């Protein structure tokens, strides 16, 4: 079969026939699509056909999530904690940024919010805007 200028390989056609990409309309389809993606990602070797197919499946996942998933907007200490986790860092990694462990503890224990200067330092460190703190 030919699509545009490219002839599709038998393997790519097999991928499409086994799990045809379609817009996701519910959680069950979302989970099934995610399982299909994971099956391919778990393979020892991923081919160009796999990558092309994954891109299509990924777009359907993205489209569904944009319409159906709401992600909380984190601010303040919740944001700092999430950024630490995401960056695989610990509280101690903030000591050079904020000055000392007492300041880090006060902020993370919610005893006080970060000052404007501390927020700017954190924003610079995590590469986000200071207004998020």
PDB file of N, CA, C and O in Angstrom, residues 80 84 89-108 112 117-118 121-122 125-126:
ATOM      1  N   UNK A  80       7.566  23.533  45.022  1.00  0.00           N
ATOM      2  CA  UNK A  80       8.960  23.236  45.372  1.00  0.00           C
ATOM      3  C   UNK A  80       9.143  21.739  45.579  1.00  0.00           C
ATOM      4  O   UNK A  80      10.073  21.130  45.044  1.00  0.00           O
ATOM      5  N   UNK A  84      11.464  19.278  43.341  1.00  0.00           N
ATOM      6  CA  UNK A  84      12.526  18.473  43.949  1.00  0.00           C
ATOM      7  C   UNK A  84      12.393  17.015  43.532  1.00  0.00           C
ATOM      8  O   UNK A  84      13.367  16.380  43.122  1.00  0.00           O
ATOM      9  N   UNK A  89      16.037  15.513  43.511  1.00  0.00           N
ATOM     10  CA  UNK A  89      16.822  16.268  44.478  1.00  0.00           C
ATOM     11  C   UNK A  89      16.230  16.121  45.866  1.00  0.00           C
ATOM     12  O   UNK A  89      15.078  15.711  46.019  1.00  0.00           O
ATOM     13  N   UNK A  90      16.997  16.482  46.874  1.00  0.00           N
ATOM     14  CA  UNK A  90      16.507  16.451  48.253  1.00  0.00           C
ATOM     15  C   UNK A  90      16.497  17.861  48.818  1.00  0.00           C
ATOM     16  O   UNK A  90      17.012  18.800  48.197  1.00  0.00           O
ATOM     17  N   UNK A  91      15.951  17.999  50.013  1.00  0.00           N
ATOM     18  CA  UNK A  91      15.906  19.294  50.684  1.00  0.00           C
ATOM     19  C   UNK A  91      17.301  19.914  50.772  1.00  0.00           C
ATOM     20  O   UNK A  91      17.467  21.118  50.612  1.00  0.00           O
ATOM     21  N   UNK A  92      18.293  19.075  51.035  1.00  0.00           N
ATOM     22  CA  UNK A  92      19.677  19.548  51.192  1.00  0.00           C
ATOM     23  C   UNK A  92      20.193  20.264  49.947  1.00  0.00           C
ATOM     24  O   UNK A  92      21.040  21.145  50.044  1.00  0.00           O
ATOM     25  N   UNK A  93      19.669  19.893  48.785  1.00  0.00           N
ATOM     26  CA  UNK A  93      20.119  20.536  47.545  1.00  0.00           C
ATOM     27  C   UNK A  93      19.687  22.001  47.459  1.00  0.00           C
ATOM     28  O   UNK A  93      20.193  22.745  46.626  1.00  0.00           O
ATOM     29  N   UNK A  94      18.743  22.404  48.314  1.00  0.00           N
ATOM     30  CA  UNK A  94      18.285  23.794  48.309  1.00  0.00           C
ATOM     31  C   UNK A  94      19.118  24.685  49.227  1.00  0.00           C
ATOM     32  O   UNK A  94      19.014  25.909  49.165  1.00  0.00           O
ATOM     33  N   UNK A  95      19.937  24.085  50.086  1.00  0.00           N
ATOM     34  CA  UNK A  95      20.732  24.880  51.030  1.00  0.00           C
ATOM     35  C   UNK A  95      21.628  25.889  50.315  1.00  0.00           C
ATOM     36  O   UNK A  95      21.616  27.075  50.673  1.00  0.00           O
ATOM     37  N   UNK A  96      22.377  25.482  49.271  1.00  0.00           N
ATOM     38  CA  UNK A  96      23.200  26.500  48.584  1.00  0.00           C
ATOM     39  C   UNK A  96      22.368  27.592  47.893  1.00  0.00           C
ATOM     40  O   UNK A  96      22.829  28.714  47.739  1.00  0.00           O
ATOM     41  N   UNK A  97      21.147  27.279  47.542  1.00  0.00           N
ATOM     42  CA  UNK A  97      20.286  28.245  46.853  1.00  0.00           C
ATOM     43  C   UNK A  97      19.709  29.243  47.856  1.00  0.00           C
ATOM     44  O   UNK A  97      19.687  30.443  47.627  1.00  0.00           O
ATOM     45  N   UNK A  98      19.216  28.727  48.989  1.00  0.00           N
ATOM     46  CA  UNK A  98      18.511  29.563  49.959  1.00  0.00           C
ATOM     47  C   UNK A  98      19.391  30.054  51.109  1.00  0.00           C
ATOM     48  O   UNK A  98      18.962  30.898  51.884  1.00  0.00           O
ATOM     49  N   UNK A  99      20.574  29.507  51.246  1.00  0.00           N
ATOM     50  CA  UNK A  99      21.503  30.044  52.243  1.00  0.00           C
ATOM     51  C   UNK A  99      21.836  29.137  53.402  1.00  0.00           C
ATOM     52  O   UNK A  99      22.980  29.034  53.797  1.00  0.00           O
ATOM     53  N   UNK A 100      20.836  28.485  53.975  1.00  0.00           N
ATOM     54  CA  UNK A 100      21.110  27.567  55.084  1.00  0.00           C
ATOM     55  C   UNK A 100      19.944  26.610  55.289  1.00  0.00           C
ATOM     56  O   UNK A 100      18.850  26.814  54.757  1.00  0.00           O
ATOM     57  N   UNK A 101      20.187  25.567  56.084  1.00  0.00           N
ATOM     58  CA  UNK A 101      19.164  24.530  56.253  1.00  0.00           C
ATOM     59  C   UNK A 101      17.960  25.012  57.060  1.00  0.00           C
ATOM     60  O   UNK A 101      16.854  24.513  56.871  1.00  0.00           O
ATOM     61  N   UNK A 102      18.135  26.021  57.904  1.00  0.00           N
ATOM     62  CA  UNK A 102      17.008  26.554  58.680  1.00  0.00           C
ATOM     63  C   UNK A 102      15.981  27.188  57.749  1.00  0.00           C
ATOM     64  O   UNK A 102      14.772  26.956  57.889  1.00  0.00           O
ATOM     65  N   UNK A 103      16.457  27.966  56.795  1.00  0.00           N
ATOM     66  CA  UNK A 103      15.542  28.608  55.832  1.00  0.00           C
ATOM     67  C   UNK A 103      14.808  27.547  55.021  1.00  0.00           C
ATOM     68  O   UNK A 103      13.588  27.617  54.845  1.00  0.00           O
ATOM     69  N   UNK A 104      15.544  26.550  54.537  1.00  0.00           N
ATOM     70  CA  UNK A 104      14.933  25.469  53.752  1.00  0.00           C
ATOM     71  C   UNK A 104      13.857  24.785  54.575  1.00  0.00           C
ATOM     72  O   UNK A 104      12.733  24.566  54.111  1.00  0.00           O
ATOM     73  N   UNK A 105      14.168  24.452  55.836  1.00  0.00           N
ATOM     74  CA  UNK A 105      13.216  23.763  56.716  1.00  0.00           C
ATOM     75  C   UNK A 105      11.977  24.622  56.962  1.00  0.00           C
ATOM     76  O   UNK A 105      10.854  24.128  56.892  1.00  0.00           O
ATOM     77  N   UNK A 106      12.175  25.910  57.244  1.00  0.00           N
ATOM     78  CA  UNK A 106      11.034  26.802  57.500  1.00  0.00           C
ATOM     79  C   UNK A 106      10.085  26.849  56.304  1.00  0.00           C
ATOM     80  O   UNK A 106       8.863  26.794  56.458  1.00  0.00           O
ATOM     81  N   UNK A 107      10.667  26.956  55.122  1.00  0.00           N
ATOM     82  CA  UNK A 107       9.838  27.050  53.912  1.00  0.00           C
ATOM     83  C   UNK A 107       9.130  25.720  53.646  1.00  0.00           C
ATOM     84  O   UNK A 107       7.914  25.692  53.431  1.00  0.00           O
ATOM     85  N   UNK A 108       9.876  24.611  53.674  1.00  0.00           N
ATOM     86  CA  UNK A 108       9.270  23.316  53.361  1.00  0.00           C
ATOM     87  C   UNK A 108       8.298  22.841  54.443  1.00  0.00           C
ATOM     88  O   UNK A 108       7.367  22.091  54.157  1.00  0.00           O
ATOM     89  N   UNK A 112       6.797  29.506  56.902  1.00  0.00           N
ATOM     90  CA  UNK A 112       6.750  30.810  56.235  1.00  0.00           C
ATOM     91  C   UNK A 112       6.918  30.615  54.737  1.00  0.00           C
ATOM     92  O   UNK A 112       7.540  29.644  54.304  1.00  0.00           O
ATOM     93  N   UNK A 117      13.074  37.513  47.222  1.00  0.00           N
ATOM     94  CA  UNK A 117      14.446  37.179  46.837  1.00  0.00           C
ATOM     95  C   UNK A 117      14.640  35.660  46.765  1.00  0.00           C
ATOM     96  O   UNK A 117      15.245  35.138  45.829  1.00  0.00           O
ATOM     97  N   UNK A 118      14.093  34.940  47.732  1.00  0.00           N
ATOM     98  CA  UNK A 118      14.200  33.471  47.730  1.00  0.00           C
ATOM     99  C   UNK A 118      13.433  32.869  46.563  1.00  0.00           C
ATOM    100  O   UNK A 118      13.886  31.912  45.938  1.00  0.00           O
ATOM    101  N   UNK A 121      15.504  33.225  43.500  1.00  0.00           N
ATOM    102  CA  UNK A 121      16.593  32.244  43.507  1.00  0.00           C
ATOM    103  C   UNK A 121      16.069  30.851  43.139  1.00  0.00           C
ATOM    104  O   UNK A 121      16.690  30.134  42.359  1.00  0.00           O
ATOM    105  N   UNK A 122      14.935  30.461  43.704  1.00  0.00           N
ATOM    106  CA  UNK A 122      14.337  29.157  43.392  1.00  0.00           C
ATOM    107  C   UNK A 122      13.923  29.086  41.925  1.00  0.00           C
ATOM    108  O   UNK A 122      14.150  28.085  41.249  1.00  0.00           O
ATOM    109  N   UNK A 125      16.949  28.651  39.805  1.00  0.00           N
ATOM    110  CA  UNK A 125      17.472  27.292  39.959  1.00  0.00           C
ATOM    111  C   UNK A 125      16.635  26.286  39.176  1.00  0.00           C
ATOM    112  O   UNK A 125      17.159  25.428  38.467  1.00  0.00           O
ATOM    113  N   UNK A 126      15.304  26.374  39.297  1.00  0.00           N
ATOM    114  CA  UNK A 126      14.412  25.413  38.643  1.00  0.00           C
ATOM    115  C   UNK A 126      14.016  25.856  37.241  1.00  0.00           C
ATOM    116  O   UNK A 126      13.277  25.159  36.546  1.00  0.00           O
TER     117      UNK A 126
END
